[in-house]
Amino acid sequence: MKDRNTTMHGRRDFMRAGLTVAGGLALPAGFATRAFAATRGPLGTWPAGVEGDTVYIGAAVPRTGAYAVQGEDELKGMQLAVEHINEGHELVRKIAPRLKKGVLGKKVELLVADSGAKPNEAVQAQQRFINENKIIAMTGSTSSAVAVALNKFAQRQKVLYLVAISGSNDTTGKDCARYSFRQCFYGQTAASAIGPVLIKNFGKNKKAAFMTPDYTYGHTVTKSVNDYLSSHAGWQMVTNQVSPLGTSDFSSYLTNIANSGAEFIINVNWGRDAVLSIQQAKQFGLTPKMKMVIPYQIPFLAKEVGPELTEGVYAATDFWWTLEDKYPLAKMFVEAFDKKYGYRPEWGANNAYMQFAIWARMVEEAGSFYPPDVIKAYEKGETFESTVGKVHFRAADHQLVRPVIIVRGKKPSEMRNKEDYWEVTEVVPGAPLMQKPDEFGCELGDYT
Amino acid sequence: MVTWSNFFSQLFNGLALGALLALISSGLTIIYGTLGVLNLAHGAMFMLGGYAGYVAYERSGSFVVALIAGTLFLLVVGIVMERVIIRHFYKRPPEDQLLVTFGLSICFVETVRYFFSSLSKTVPAPAVFSGITNLGFMFYPTYRLAVVGIVALALIALFLVLYKTRLGLIVRAGIEDSVMVDSLGVNVDRVFMLVFGIGAMAAGFAGIVNAPVVSLAPDMGEAILVQTFVVVVIGGVGSFPGAVLGGLVAGEIISITSMFNPGYAYVMLFAAMALVLMVRPHGLLGVKGRE
């Protein structure tokens, strides 16, 4: 009987890992150490995590589920960055000039777990990495629900969090954190960048149907885009089709859109949901009659649905490989990535790579792994080189000020090679696109 | 968005959606009804059917070949699975059965991911059924219309097997009282193998039929599995007509709710399931006393 009980325990763990039954998310109280008086008392995983020759970064990326394709790409960006950091590669040193080999002479190692794009699984994985490996920083997310959960977790644990893909306004808005930093673009900047392009190309007073995934990313991006288009050009949201993350059959949503009189489909769905909704919109004959717009680009979208379906589609994105013609660092990155993995990186990989390189820079600038020192290095807001030109962090909400790239899907006949899906039509400077740092209610929280 | 034209569109869409759910669920419910095994690998088998069809399509360029290949492949998978693994679990507690089928589903999904990556794969609809049809009140993808017909034929075939053959008689008797069937001298062992094979085949067939509608990905079965459980519970566990009715009810609930507020489509589905469980714990067409 005793034996049976022990095996049952193992089985339960197994079931929990796979079945998506949302159990109670009971986190250990954690060891956010309260250091009195001493200014350099232990904090989070510091100094335990930096005592050896190696420092660890924990990554919880989706390798299964609706965002698995994007998670793998993101992971490759991280792995390349770690390799470059450890060998003192030229590209990393353009971003982090003080870096030699490793960060402050320490080798960086990446620990990886599958989050399935689920917040509780991501937090559990990071908790394990903190307990077992004393990770000095954590990363991962392709869902803002994960990013927001890790923001809070990072703040509580006092371990830095390098946000991976996250498009919600909340990540550096109402759910921002002192211990979290975001490189990529987000709802507000996406909307202000793609809005003028849509108005210029298609005019005023249009009817748009929105397709929105039902979580923080979807709702904030839809709101930002709709606010922009309605206030600047009188566009009207005729319907908003909200679907759960991981929807596979969009027929009932598309039927509503077919009956809505919309001229545009503004599709905020992401990952596999975007692929399926775009394919099915075509099956239902909605496109190309209605024009598809993608305010928050999805890595590998064109590859998965085929260039016939992305032809003429406008999208806002973080990075596209043809930027190599414009930015020397982009060229170095694309070449290094292509050499290692045999394809040109998508924006998730660029975001991940940049986040690691920036982190290495900030630690080197601070001359210490002590979290408040590193955070203050970010908050100095110094300008540095990136794969999309000069960028800097905003101290008040920890958002990188960086351009948003507008792309348009090429005709299959215009493609110069098999990965030449998008044409960069504009690189929109970041600063004017951004809201005031406190507009979305960001309060960063404490350093210690 | 509540207009008559949208209502009819959604009503119709619910039928098409429900037809697919009915087909997938019928395999699950036959296996459970006869063998008493709740097959958590059913979603993964649905996915396997799609990929087997995809491979056959890539080789042959023919949708019909893909359909046959996907279906037969799953018949073989089902029989092998039953002979090698599942039959050792008939007499073990239900949680063991859940775990072994769940474990198999992980193996299937990750094996497919290993060979095909997570990038989605597309099987185009056969040329005769490509394009869009004008139904008067709406435009509808021709292939989805064809799916309703294909599913209806498949369900009729299943019906004939279950209600007009000796095998079907034994299966239905087994659902009611397997001990009695056994003691009447029927070789239950062989029947079980065939039933598992047929159930798997239904999943595989649905997988390839569904492939032109929803492109393939390794974990596509996960979401379908949850929906088929809901369908089976609504219709009545172990009941073949229940699975068909449950599928149509579920399709309509999703479609009609989304007309009012798409965010609640799946909430309503689960609410309906809870309601059925409260009012008729054995499902709409289920019978009390079935295992």
CSV table of C-alpha atoms in Angstrom, one decimal, chain A residues 54-379:
chain,number,residue,atom,x,y,z
A,54,THR,CA,29.5,30.0,-14.3
A,55,VAL,CA,26.3,32.0,-14.0
A,56,TYR,CA,22.9,30.6,-15.1
A,57,ILE,CA,20.0,32.1,-16.9
A,58,GLY,CA,16.7,30.3,-16.7
A,59,ALA,CA,14.5,30.3,-19.9
A,60,ALA,CA,10.9,29.1,-19.8
A,61,VAL,CA,9.8,29.1,-23.5
A,62,PRO,CA,6.9,27.4,-25.1
A,63,ARG,CA,8.0,24.3,-26.9
A,64,THR,CA,4.6,22.9,-27.1
A,65,GLY,CA,1.1,24.4,-27.8
A,66,ALA,CA,0.0,27.2,-29.9
A,67,TYR,CA,3.2,29.3,-29.6
A,68,ALA,CA,5.7,26.4,-29.9
A,69,VAL,CA,7.0,27.5,-33.3
A,70,GLN,CA,7.9,31.0,-32.0
A,71,GLY,CA,9.3,29.6,-28.8
A,72,GLU,CA,11.8,27.5,-30.7
A,73,ASP,CA,13.0,30.5,-32.7
A,74,GLU,CA,13.3,32.5,-29.6
A,75,LEU,CA,15.3,29.8,-27.9
A,76,LYS,CA,17.7,29.7,-30.8
A,77,GLY,CA,18.3,33.5,-30.4
A,78,MET,CA,19.1,32.9,-26.8
A,79,GLN,CA,21.5,30.0,-27.5
A,80,LEU,CA,23.3,32.0,-30.1
A,81,ALA,CA,23.6,35.0,-27.7
A,82,VAL,CA,25.0,32.8,-24.9
A,83,GLU,CA,27.6,31.3,-27.4
A,84,HIS,CA,28.6,34.8,-28.5
A,85,ILE,CA,28.8,36.1,-24.9
A,86,ASN,CA,31.1,33.2,-23.9
A,87,GLU,CA,33.4,33.6,-26.8
A,88,GLY,CA,33.4,37.4,-26.8
A,89,HIS,CA,32.0,37.6,-30.3
A,90,GLU,CA,32.4,40.8,-32.2
A,91,LEU,CA,28.6,41.4,-32.5
A,92,VAL,CA,28.0,41.1,-28.8
A,93,ARG,CA,30.9,43.5,-28.2
A,94,LYS,CA,29.3,46.1,-30.4
A,95,ILE,CA,26.4,46.1,-28.0
A,96,ALA,CA,28.4,45.5,-24.8
A,97,PRO,CA,31.9,47.0,-25.5
A,98,ARG,CA,33.4,46.2,-22.1
A,99,LEU,CA,32.6,42.5,-22.5
A,100,LYS,CA,35.6,40.1,-23.1
A,101,LYS,CA,34.8,36.5,-22.7
A,102,GLY,CA,31.8,35.7,-20.6
A,103,VAL,CA,30.1,38.3,-18.4
A,104,LEU,CA,32.5,39.8,-15.9
A,105,GLY,CA,34.7,36.9,-16.8
A,106,LYS,CA,32.1,34.3,-15.9
A,107,LYS,CA,30.7,31.7,-18.3
A,108,VAL,CA,27.0,32.0,-19.0
A,109,GLU,CA,24.9,28.9,-19.2
A,110,LEU,CA,21.3,28.7,-20.3
A,111,LEU,CA,18.8,26.4,-18.6
A,112,VAL,CA,15.7,25.6,-20.6
A,113,ALA,CA,12.1,24.5,-19.6
A,114,ASP,CA,9.0,24.2,-21.7
A,115,SER,CA,6.3,26.6,-20.5
A,116,GLY,CA,3.6,25.7,-23.0
A,117,ALA,CA,2.9,29.4,-23.0
A,118,LYS,CA,1.2,28.9,-19.6
A,119,PRO,CA,1.9,31.3,-16.8
A,120,ASN,CA,1.8,28.8,-13.9
A,121,GLU,CA,4.2,26.4,-15.7
A,122,ALA,CA,6.6,29.2,-16.5
A,123,VAL,CA,6.7,30.4,-12.9
A,124,GLN,CA,7.1,26.8,-11.6
A,125,ALA,CA,10.0,26.3,-13.9
A,126,GLN,CA,11.7,29.5,-12.8
A,127,GLN,CA,11.2,28.7,-9.2
A,128,ARG,CA,12.9,25.4,-9.8
A,129,PHE,CA,15.8,27.1,-11.5
A,130,ILE,CA,16.1,29.5,-8.6
A,131,ASN,CA,16.1,26.8,-6.0
A,132,GLU,CA,18.4,24.4,-7.8
A,133,ASN,CA,20.7,26.6,-9.9
A,134,LYS,CA,20.5,30.0,-8.3
A,135,ILE,CA,19.9,31.6,-11.7
A,136,ILE,CA,21.1,35.2,-11.9
A,137,ALA,CA,18.5,36.1,-14.5
A,138,MET,CA,15.4,34.6,-16.1
A,139,THR,CA,13.8,35.0,-19.4
A,140,GLY,CA,11.2,33.5,-21.7
A,141,SER,CA,7.6,34.2,-22.7
A,142,THR,CA,5.8,34.4,-26.0
A,143,SER,CA,2.6,35.2,-24.3
A,144,SER,CA,2.1,38.4,-22.3
A,145,ALA,CA,0.2,36.4,-19.7
A,146,VAL,CA,3.5,34.6,-19.0
A,147,ALA,CA,5.5,37.9,-19.1
A,148,VAL,CA,3.2,39.6,-16.6
A,149,ALA,CA,3.3,36.6,-14.3
A,150,LEU,CA,7.1,36.5,-14.5
A,151,ASN,CA,7.3,40.3,-13.9
A,152,LYS,CA,5.5,39.8,-10.6
A,153,PHE,CA,7.6,36.7,-9.8
A,154,ALA,CA,10.8,38.5,-10.6
A,155,GLN,CA,10.0,41.4,-8.4
A,156,ARG,CA,9.1,39.2,-5.5
A,157,GLN,CA,12.2,37.0,-5.9
A,158,LYS,CA,14.5,39.9,-6.7
A,159,VAL,CA,15.9,38.1,-9.7
A,160,LEU,CA,16.1,40.0,-13.0
A,161,TYR,CA,13.7,39.1,-15.8
A,162,LEU,CA,14.5,39.7,-19.4
A,163,VAL,CA,11.1,39.8,-21.1
A,164,ALA,CA,11.1,37.8,-24.3
A,165,ILE,CA,8.2,38.2,-26.7
A,166,SER,CA,5.4,40.2,-25.1
A,167,GLY,CA,3.1,42.6,-26.9
A,168,SER,CA,0.8,43.7,-24.1
A,169,ASN,CA,0.8,47.3,-23.0
A,170,ASP,CA,0.6,46.0,-19.4
A,171,THR,CA,4.1,44.4,-19.4
A,172,THR,CA,5.7,47.8,-19.1
A,173,GLY,CA,2.4,49.5,-18.1
A,174,LYS,CA,0.2,48.6,-15.2
A,175,ASP,CA,2.1,45.3,-14.5
A,176,CYS,CA,5.6,46.7,-14.9
A,177,ALA,CA,8.3,45.7,-12.5
A,178,ARG,CA,11.6,47.1,-11.3
A,179,TYR,CA,13.3,43.8,-12.0
A,180,SER,CA,11.9,43.5,-15.6
A,181,PHE,CA,13.0,45.0,-18.9
A,182,ARG,CA,11.4,44.8,-22.3
A,183,GLN,CA,13.2,45.1,-25.6
A,184,CYS,CA,10.4,44.5,-28.1
A,185,PHE,CA,7.6,46.7,-29.4
A,186,TYR,CA,4.1,46.5,-28.0
A,187,GLY,CA,0.4,47.4,-28.6
A,188,GLN,CA,0.7,51.1,-28.2
A,189,THR,CA,3.8,51.5,-30.4
A,190,ALA,CA,2.5,49.0,-32.9
A,191,ALA,CA,-0.8,50.9,-33.2
A,192,SER,CA,0.8,54.3,-33.5
A,193,ALA,CA,3.2,53.0,-36.1
A,194,ILE,CA,0.8,51.0,-38.3
A,195,GLY,CA,-2.1,53.4,-37.9
A,196,PRO,CA,-0.8,56.2,-40.1
A,197,VAL,CA,0.2,53.6,-42.7
A,198,LEU,CA,-3.3,52.3,-42.9
A,199,ILE,CA,-4.9,55.7,-43.0
A,200,LYS,CA,-2.5,56.9,-45.7
A,201,ASN,CA,-3.1,53.8,-47.9
A,202,PHE,CA,-6.7,53.1,-47.3
A,203,GLY,CA,-8.3,56.4,-46.2
A,204,LYS,CA,-10.7,57.5,-43.5
A,205,ASN,CA,-14.0,56.1,-42.1
A,206,LYS,CA,-13.4,52.4,-42.8
A,207,LYS,CA,-15.1,49.5,-41.1
A,208,ALA,CA,-12.9,47.0,-39.3
A,209,ALA,CA,-13.5,43.7,-37.7
A,210,PHE,CA,-11.1,42.8,-35.0
A,211,MET,CA,-10.0,39.3,-34.1
A,212,THR,CA,-8.7,39.2,-30.5
A,213,PRO,CA,-7.1,36.5,-28.4
A,214,ASP,CA,-8.7,36.5,-25.0
A,215,TYR,CA,-5.9,37.7,-22.7
A,216,THR,CA,-3.9,40.8,-21.8
A,217,TYR,CA,-1.9,40.9,-25.1
A,218,GLY,CA,-5.0,40.7,-27.3
A,219,HIS,CA,-7.1,43.1,-25.4
A,220,THR,CA,-4.5,45.8,-25.0
A,221,VAL,CA,-3.3,45.6,-28.7
A,222,THR,CA,-6.9,45.7,-30.0
A,223,LYS,CA,-7.7,48.7,-27.8
A,224,SER,CA,-4.6,50.6,-28.9
A,225,VAL,CA,-5.2,50.0,-32.6
A,226,ASN,CA,-8.9,50.7,-32.4
A,227,ASP,CA,-8.3,53.9,-30.3
A,228,TYR,CA,-5.8,55.1,-32.8
A,229,LEU,CA,-7.8,54.4,-36.0
A,230,SER,CA,-11.1,55.7,-34.5
A,231,SER,CA,-9.7,58.9,-33.1
A,232,HIS,CA,-7.4,59.8,-36.0
A,233,ALA,CA,-9.5,58.7,-39.0
A,234,GLY,CA,-13.0,57.8,-37.9
A,235,TRP,CA,-12.5,54.1,-38.4
A,236,GLN,CA,-15.3,52.0,-36.9
A,237,MET,CA,-14.9,48.7,-35.1
A,238,VAL,CA,-18.0,46.8,-36.4
A,239,THR,CA,-17.2,43.6,-34.5
A,240,ASN,CA,-14.6,42.3,-32.1
A,241,GLN,CA,-14.2,38.5,-32.3
A,242,VAL,CA,-12.6,37.4,-29.0
A,243,SER,CA,-11.4,33.8,-29.0
A,244,PRO,CA,-9.5,31.7,-26.5
A,245,LEU,CA,-5.7,31.1,-27.0
A,246,GLY,CA,-5.4,27.8,-28.8
A,247,THR,CA,-8.6,28.0,-30.8
A,248,SER,CA,-8.4,25.8,-33.9
A,249,ASP,CA,-11.8,26.3,-35.6
A,250,PHE,CA,-12.6,29.9,-36.3
A,251,SER,CA,-15.6,29.3,-38.4
A,252,SER,CA,-18.2,30.8,-36.0
A,253,TYR,CA,-16.0,33.9,-35.6
A,254,LEU,CA,-15.5,34.3,-39.3
A,255,THR,CA,-19.2,33.8,-39.9
A,256,ASN,CA,-19.9,36.8,-37.7
A,257,ILE,CA,-17.3,38.8,-39.6
A,258,ALA,CA,-18.8,37.8,-42.9
A,259,ASN,CA,-22.1,39.3,-41.7
A,260,SER,CA,-20.6,42.4,-40.2
A,261,GLY,CA,-20.0,44.5,-43.3
A,262,ALA,CA,-16.3,44.9,-42.4
A,263,GLU,CA,-13.8,46.0,-45.0
A,264,PHE,CA,-10.8,45.1,-43.0
A,265,ILE,CA,-9.9,42.3,-40.6
A,266,ILE,CA,-7.5,43.5,-38.0
A,267,ASN,CA,-6.1,40.2,-36.8
A,268,VAL,CA,-4.5,40.3,-33.4
A,269,ASN,CA,-4.4,36.5,-33.0
A,270,TRP,CA,-0.9,35.1,-32.6
A,271,GLY,CA,1.1,32.0,-33.2
A,272,ARG,CA,-0.9,29.0,-34.5
A,273,ASP,CA,-4.1,30.9,-33.8
A,274,ALA,CA,-3.0,33.5,-36.4
A,275,VAL,CA,-2.0,30.9,-38.9
A,276,LEU,CA,-5.4,29.1,-38.6
A,277,SER,CA,-7.5,32.2,-38.6
A,278,ILE,CA,-5.8,33.6,-41.7
A,279,GLN,CA,-6.1,30.3,-43.6
A,280,GLN,CA,-9.7,29.9,-42.6
A,281,ALA,CA,-10.6,33.5,-43.5
A,282,LYS,CA,-9.3,32.7,-47.0
A,283,GLN,CA,-11.4,29.4,-47.0
A,284,PHE,CA,-14.5,31.4,-46.1
A,285,GLY,CA,-13.7,33.9,-49.0
A,286,LEU,CA,-13.4,36.8,-46.6
A,287,THR,CA,-9.9,37.6,-47.9
A,288,PRO,CA,-8.8,39.1,-50.2
A,289,LYS,CA,-12.2,40.9,-50.4
A,290,MET,CA,-11.6,42.1,-46.9
A,291,LYS,CA,-8.1,43.3,-46.3
A,292,MET,CA,-6.1,41.6,-43.6
A,293,VAL,CA,-4.0,43.7,-41.2
A,294,ILE,CA,-1.6,42.3,-38.6
A,295,PRO,CA,-0.7,44.8,-36.0
A,296,TYR,CA,1.7,42.5,-34.1
A,297,GLN,CA,3.7,40.3,-36.4
A,298,ILE,CA,4.1,36.6,-35.9
A,299,PRO,CA,7.4,34.9,-36.6
A,300,PHE,CA,7.1,32.3,-39.4
A,301,LEU,CA,3.6,33.4,-40.3
A,302,ALA,CA,4.3,33.8,-44.0
A,303,LYS,CA,6.2,30.6,-44.1
A,304,GLU,CA,3.3,28.7,-42.5
A,305,VAL,CA,0.3,30.2,-44.5
A,306,GLY,CA,2.3,30.8,-47.7
A,307,PRO,CA,3.0,34.1,-49.4
A,308,GLU,CA,-0.2,33.9,-51.4
A,309,LEU,CA,-2.1,34.7,-48.1
A,310,THR,CA,0.3,37.4,-46.8
A,311,GLU,CA,0.6,39.2,-50.1
A,312,GLY,CA,-0.3,42.9,-49.6
A,313,VAL,CA,-0.9,42.4,-45.9
A,314,TYR,CA,0.5,45.2,-43.7
A,315,ALA,CA,2.1,44.2,-40.4
A,316,ALA,CA,4.1,46.0,-37.7
A,317,THR,CA,7.1,44.1,-36.4
A,318,ASP,CA,10.2,44.2,-34.3
A,319,PHE,CA,12.7,43.0,-36.9
A,320,TRP,CA,12.9,41.6,-40.4
A,321,TRP,CA,16.1,40.2,-41.9
A,322,THR,CA,16.2,42.5,-44.9
A,323,LEU,CA,17.1,45.3,-42.4
A,324,GLU,CA,20.6,43.9,-42.9
A,325,ASP,CA,20.8,46.3,-45.8
A,326,LYS,CA,20.3,49.2,-43.4
A,327,TYR,CA,22.0,48.2,-40.1
A,328,PRO,CA,25.4,46.7,-39.9
A,329,LEU,CA,24.6,44.9,-36.7
A,330,ALA,CA,21.5,43.4,-38.3
A,331,LYS,CA,23.7,42.0,-41.1
A,332,MET,CA,26.1,40.5,-38.6
A,333,PHE,CA,23.3,38.9,-36.6
A,334,VAL,CA,21.5,37.5,-39.7
A,335,GLU,CA,24.7,36.0,-41.0
A,336,ALA,CA,25.7,34.5,-37.7
A,337,PHE,CA,22.2,33.0,-37.1
A,338,ASP,CA,21.9,31.7,-40.7
A,339,LYS,CA,25.3,30.1,-40.4
A,340,LYS,CA,24.4,28.3,-37.2
A,341,TYR,CA,20.8,27.3,-37.9
A,342,GLY,CA,20.4,27.4,-41.6
A,343,TYR,CA,17.6,29.9,-41.9
A,344,ARG,CA,17.3,33.7,-41.4
A,345,PRO,CA,16.1,34.7,-38.0
A,346,GLU,CA,12.6,36.0,-37.3
A,347,TRP,CA,11.9,38.7,-34.8
A,348,GLY,CA,11.6,36.4,-31.8
A,349,ALA,CA,15.2,35.3,-32.2
A,350,ASN,CA,16.4,38.9,-32.6
A,351,ASN,CA,14.5,40.0,-29.5
A,352,ALA,CA,16.0,37.2,-27.5
A,353,TYR,CA,19.5,37.8,-28.8
A,354,MET,CA,19.3,41.5,-28.1
A,355,GLN,CA,17.9,41.0,-24.6
A,356,PHE,CA,20.9,38.8,-23.7
A,357,ALA,CA,23.4,41.1,-25.3
A,358,ILE,CA,21.9,44.1,-23.5
A,359,TRP,CA,21.9,42.3,-20.2
A,360,ALA,CA,25.6,41.5,-20.7
A,361,ARG,CA,26.2,45.1,-21.5
A,362,MET,CA,24.4,46.3,-18.4
A,363,VAL,CA,26.2,43.9,-16.0
A,364,GLU,CA,29.5,44.9,-17.6
A,365,GLU,CA,28.7,48.6,-17.2
A,366,ALA,CA,27.6,48.1,-13.6
A,367,GLY,CA,30.8,46.0,-13.0
A,368,SER,CA,28.7,43.8,-10.7
A,369,PHE,CA,25.9,41.2,-10.8
A,370,TYR,CA,24.3,42.8,-7.7
A,371,PRO,CA,20.7,43.3,-9.1
A,372,PRO,CA,20.2,47.0,-8.0
A,373,ASP,CA,23.5,47.9,-9.6
A,374,VAL,CA,22.5,46.2,-12.9
A,375,ILE,CA,19.0,47.8,-12.8
A,376,LYS,CA,20.6,51.2,-12.3
A,377,ALA,CA,22.8,50.6,-15.3
A,378,TYR,CA,19.7,50.0,-17.4
A,379,GLU,CA,18.0,53.1,-15.9
